[in-house]
Amino acid sequence: MVMWYTTYWWCSCKVGGEGKKMKNRKLYLATLASVLGPMSFGFVLGYSSPAIPELTKIEDSRLRLDDNQASWFGSIVTVGAALGGLFGGWMVEKIGRKVSLMLCALPFVSGFTIIIAAQNVWMFYVGRMLTGLASGITSLVVPVYISEMAHEKVRGTLGSCVQLMVVIGIMGAYLGGLFIDWRWLAICCSIPPTLLMVFMSFMPETPRFLLSQGKRREAVESLRFLRGPDAPVEWECARIEEACDEQGSKFQLSDLKDPGVYKPLVIGIMLMIFQQMSGINAIMFYAENIFEQAHFKQSDLASVIVGLIQVVFTAVAALIMDKAGRKVLLIISGVAMAISTTAFGVYFYLMSLLPEPHGDLAWMALASIAVFITGFALGWGPIPWLIMSEIFPVKVRGFASAVCVLTNWSMAFIVTKNFQDMMNLLTSAGTFWLFASMCILNVIFTMVFVPETKGKTLEQIEATFRGMSGP
């Protein structure tokens, strides 16, 4: 056994070092096809920003939204996404990662079609609920699909493309809203999920899922497609197969007693809670007003600027993920967000003391937005989703990922719907200082409990939680 691992390690080093045998081109192609899902998800999130102002002023009284309806138009997506996370966890185990991803295109397109054809406000709600359902499935399936396809040398970069495509989708919706009305924007938002279904039909299922189903021949073919014809796919297949055999075939609730299951599950849940409690939704909520106070009169253009900052620094995170490591970026990100939310609290406190808004203070808030969005994009935006896809054993990956996705979207709904109540109870300054304290806690949590997964195979990460040395 030692000789087998030594041989595999030597071969892996040779392949990684010389780059002559392992080919990544088709791996990148499969990743590109799959991340059309997160792009679709980004269009769903971004759609409400340009659509709501139009729909609150539309002449047709059947479609006109009041303040309460506009709030539900934006937030009902998170309800659908929470349900989608649960449904997605069942789908990935029953029908596989690839087919689940293809099928989630249906509620995306159906939802936008209902919005386009809407005759009343309830049709808007149904359409948004369906696109939210698809977004929840996507946010679970795509990270799992990429992590199970990618080898350890590029898994961080490719996994970070999930969040990158989400923010590209958001910015795409913002840009589209500058030039076209809400119906044409919904038509444009239907294009990425349509392409997703078409392109994914040519991509393989993940080798780990195929091996968990006892389909070794198909797993070898999948690996050969992803790694190239000359890569040592038999060695990699044997390593994955051995890990699957050690775990057993089916997940049972009694498995939650296993430290190799409950430890990563707790870490995954806490990462999702800390992500939503960082204040990201509050910052985005206030961004438009702050840009106006800083004399950016075109608030829709300001939204595009915020989206562009997210895209640029999420791309930077993707490029450095496999060099800097997940843990370091999470800590840097948490510190940046703690500083900026503290500054936001000071801004609101000083604003409460002044009889009228002061331009210099608005620029202080503007700088805080830039620091916060940069910090979030570098770490706490992409990395919780990436780590979720890396730390769970294959037999509990569907269940554990579903719990994490449900936690994330439930927290998003709670924070979004109760944000105004928090502002009334704690004041604006107190609310942002609460977010700052949560950012400090997430830094401490990361330093103490989150393992570094950079450069490790999924099997090595799993062995770390079981207290063993992985292959």
Short mmCIF file of N, CA, C and O in Angstrom, two decimals, residues 399-452:
data_model
loop_
_atom_site.label_atom_id
_atom_site.label_comp_id
_atom_site.label_asym_id
_atom_site.label_seq_id
_atom_site.Cartn_x
_atom_site.Cartn_y
_atom_site.Cartn_z
N PHE A 399 -26.38 15.82 1.25
CA PHE A 399 -27.09 16.21 2.47
C PHE A 399 -26.43 17.42 3.13
O PHE A 399 -27.09 18.41 3.46
N ALA A 400 -25.10 17.34 3.32
CA ALA A 400 -24.39 18.41 4.04
C ALA A 400 -24.42 19.73 3.25
O ALA A 400 -24.61 20.81 3.83
N SER A 401 -24.27 19.64 1.93
CA SER A 401 -24.32 20.84 1.11
C SER A 401 -25.71 21.46 1.16
O SER A 401 -25.86 22.69 1.17
N ALA A 402 -26.75 20.61 1.18
CA ALA A 402 -28.13 21.11 1.27
C ALA A 402 -28.35 21.87 2.57
O ALA A 402 -28.99 22.93 2.58
N VAL A 403 -27.81 21.35 3.68
CA VAL A 403 -27.94 22.03 4.97
C VAL A 403 -27.25 23.39 4.92
O VAL A 403 -27.79 24.40 5.41
N CYS A 404 -26.07 23.44 4.31
CA CYS A 404 -25.33 24.71 4.22
C CYS A 404 -26.06 25.73 3.35
O CYS A 404 -26.15 26.91 3.70
N VAL A 405 -26.57 25.27 2.20
CA VAL A 405 -27.29 26.17 1.30
C VAL A 405 -28.57 26.68 1.97
O VAL A 405 -28.91 27.86 1.89
N LEU A 406 -29.29 25.78 2.65
CA LEU A 406 -30.50 26.17 3.38
C LEU A 406 -30.16 27.22 4.44
O LEU A 406 -30.87 28.22 4.60
N THR A 407 -29.06 27.00 5.16
CA THR A 407 -28.63 27.96 6.18
C THR A 407 -28.33 29.32 5.58
O THR A 407 -28.76 30.36 6.08
N ASN A 408 -27.59 29.31 4.46
CA ASN A 408 -27.20 30.57 3.82
C ASN A 408 -28.40 31.38 3.38
O ASN A 408 -28.52 32.57 3.70
N TRP A 409 -29.31 30.74 2.66
CA TRP A 409 -30.46 31.47 2.12
C TRP A 409 -31.47 31.83 3.20
O TRP A 409 -32.13 32.87 3.11
N SER A 410 -31.60 30.99 4.21
CA SER A 410 -32.48 31.33 5.34
C SER A 410 -31.95 32.56 6.07
O SER A 410 -32.72 33.47 6.43
N MET A 411 -30.63 32.60 6.30
CA MET A 411 -30.03 33.77 6.94
C MET A 411 -30.17 35.01 6.07
O MET A 411 -30.41 36.12 6.57
N ALA A 412 -30.04 34.83 4.75
CA ALA A 412 -30.20 35.97 3.83
C ALA A 412 -31.61 36.54 3.94
O ALA A 412 -31.80 37.76 3.98
N PHE A 413 -32.61 35.65 4.02
CA PHE A 413 -34.00 36.09 4.13
C PHE A 413 -34.23 36.79 5.47
O PHE A 413 -34.84 37.87 5.53
N ILE A 414 -33.73 36.20 6.55
CA ILE A 414 -33.92 36.78 7.88
C ILE A 414 -33.30 38.16 7.98
O ILE A 414 -33.91 39.11 8.46
N VAL A 415 -32.04 38.28 7.51
CA VAL A 415 -31.35 39.57 7.58
C VAL A 415 -32.04 40.61 6.71
O VAL A 415 -32.24 41.76 7.13
N THR A 416 -32.44 40.21 5.50
CA THR A 416 -33.06 41.15 4.57
C THR A 416 -34.40 41.65 5.10
O THR A 416 -34.69 42.86 5.07
N LYS A 417 -35.25 40.74 5.58
CA LYS A 417 -36.59 41.11 6.02
C LYS A 417 -36.59 41.85 7.36
O LYS A 417 -37.50 42.62 7.65
N ASN A 418 -35.59 41.57 8.21
CA ASN A 418 -35.57 42.17 9.55
C ASN A 418 -34.58 43.33 9.69
O ASN A 418 -34.39 43.87 10.78
N PHE A 419 -33.96 43.69 8.55
CA PHE A 419 -32.92 44.71 8.61
C PHE A 419 -33.47 46.04 9.12
O PHE A 419 -32.87 46.69 9.97
N GLN A 420 -34.65 46.44 8.62
CA GLN A 420 -35.21 47.71 9.05
C GLN A 420 -35.58 47.69 10.53
O GLN A 420 -35.39 48.69 11.24
N ASP A 421 -36.06 46.56 11.02
CA ASP A 421 -36.37 46.43 12.45
C ASP A 421 -35.09 46.56 13.29
O ASP A 421 -35.10 47.15 14.37
N MET A 422 -34.00 45.97 12.78
CA MET A 422 -32.71 46.09 13.47
C MET A 422 -32.28 47.56 13.54
O MET A 422 -31.78 48.03 14.57
N MET A 423 -32.48 48.27 12.44
CA MET A 423 -32.10 49.69 12.40
C MET A 423 -32.92 50.50 13.42
O MET A 423 -32.38 51.40 14.07
N ASN A 424 -34.21 50.16 13.54
CA ASN A 424 -35.06 50.88 14.49
C ASN A 424 -34.70 50.56 15.94
O ASN A 424 -34.72 51.44 16.80
N LEU A 425 -34.35 49.31 16.19
CA LEU A 425 -34.05 48.88 17.55
C LEU A 425 -32.65 49.30 18.00
O LEU A 425 -32.47 49.81 19.11
N LEU A 426 -31.66 49.12 17.13
CA LEU A 426 -30.25 49.34 17.50
C LEU A 426 -29.71 50.68 16.99
O LEU A 426 -28.57 51.03 17.35
N THR A 427 -30.47 51.38 16.18
CA THR A 427 -30.04 52.55 15.41
C THR A 427 -29.13 52.10 14.26
O THR A 427 -28.59 50.99 14.26
N SER A 428 -28.94 52.98 13.28
CA SER A 428 -28.10 52.64 12.13
C SER A 428 -26.67 52.34 12.56
O SER A 428 -26.06 51.36 12.12
N ALA A 429 -26.14 53.19 13.44
CA ALA A 429 -24.76 52.99 13.90
C ALA A 429 -24.63 51.67 14.64
O ALA A 429 -23.69 50.89 14.39
N GLY A 430 -25.55 51.38 15.54
CA GLY A 430 -25.50 50.14 16.32
C GLY A 430 -25.60 48.90 15.45
O GLY A 430 -24.92 47.89 15.71
N THR A 431 -26.43 48.98 14.39
CA THR A 431 -26.57 47.83 13.49
C THR A 431 -25.26 47.52 12.78
O THR A 431 -24.83 46.37 12.69
N PHE A 432 -24.58 48.56 12.29
CA PHE A 432 -23.32 48.32 11.58
C PHE A 432 -22.20 47.93 12.54
O PHE A 432 -21.29 47.18 12.15
N TRP A 433 -22.25 48.38 13.77
CA TRP A 433 -21.26 47.91 14.74
C TRP A 433 -21.52 46.45 15.11
O TRP A 433 -20.57 45.72 15.41
N LEU A 434 -22.79 46.02 15.06
CA LEU A 434 -23.09 44.60 15.24
C LEU A 434 -22.47 43.78 14.11
O LEU A 434 -21.85 42.74 14.35
N PHE A 435 -22.60 44.29 12.87
CA PHE A 435 -21.98 43.60 11.74
C PHE A 435 -20.45 43.56 11.90
O PHE A 435 -19.81 42.55 11.58
N ALA A 436 -19.87 44.65 12.41
CA ALA A 436 -18.42 44.69 12.63
C ALA A 436 -18.00 43.63 13.64
O ALA A 436 -16.98 42.95 13.46
N SER A 437 -18.79 43.48 14.70
CA SER A 437 -18.46 42.46 15.71
C SER A 437 -18.55 41.06 15.13
O SER A 437 -17.74 40.18 15.46
N MET A 438 -19.51 40.84 14.22
CA MET A 438 -19.62 39.54 13.56
C MET A 438 -18.41 39.28 12.66
O MET A 438 -17.93 38.15 12.54
N CYS A 439 -17.92 40.35 12.01
CA CYS A 439 -16.72 40.20 11.18
C CYS A 439 -15.50 39.85 12.02
O CYS A 439 -14.65 39.04 11.60
N ILE A 440 -15.40 40.44 13.21
CA ILE A 440 -14.29 40.09 14.12
C ILE A 440 -14.40 38.63 14.55
O ILE A 440 -13.40 37.90 14.58
N LEU A 441 -15.63 38.21 14.85
CA LEU A 441 -15.84 36.80 15.22
C LEU A 441 -15.50 35.86 14.08
O LEU A 441 -14.94 34.77 14.31
N ASN A 442 -15.81 36.26 12.84
CA ASN A 442 -15.49 35.34 11.73
C ASN A 442 -13.99 35.21 11.52
O ASN A 442 -13.50 34.16 11.09
N VAL A 443 -13.24 36.26 11.82
CA VAL A 443 -11.77 36.18 11.74
C VAL A 443 -11.25 35.19 12.79
O VAL A 443 -10.41 34.32 12.48
N ILE A 444 -11.75 35.30 14.03
CA ILE A 444 -11.32 34.39 15.11
C ILE A 444 -11.70 32.96 14.77
O ILE A 444 -10.89 32.02 14.92
N PHE A 445 -12.93 32.76 14.28
CA PHE A 445 -13.40 31.43 13.91
C PHE A 445 -12.51 30.82 12.82
O PHE A 445 -12.13 29.65 12.89
N THR A 446 -12.17 31.63 11.83
CA THR A 446 -11.31 31.15 10.74
C THR A 446 -9.95 30.73 11.25
O THR A 446 -9.42 29.66 10.89
N MET A 447 -9.35 31.55 12.10
CA MET A 447 -8.02 31.24 12.61
C MET A 447 -7.99 29.96 13.44
O MET A 447 -7.03 29.20 13.38
N VAL A 448 -9.06 29.70 14.20
CA VAL A 448 -9.07 28.58 15.13
C VAL A 448 -9.59 27.28 14.48
O VAL A 448 -9.02 26.21 14.71
N PHE A 449 -10.63 27.37 13.66
CA PHE A 449 -11.34 26.16 13.25
C PHE A 449 -11.26 25.80 11.76
O PHE A 449 -11.41 24.63 11.42
N VAL A 450 -11.06 26.78 10.88
CA VAL A 450 -11.12 26.48 9.45
C VAL A 450 -9.78 25.91 8.97
O VAL A 450 -8.74 26.55 9.13
N PRO A 451 -9.79 24.72 8.36
CA PRO A 451 -8.53 24.13 7.88
C PRO A 451 -8.13 24.73 6.53
O PRO A 451 -8.98 25.22 5.78
N GLU A 452 -6.84 24.70 6.24
CA GLU A 452 -6.37 25.13 4.93
C GLU A 452 -6.51 23.95 3.96
O GLU A 452 -6.01 22.86 4.22
#
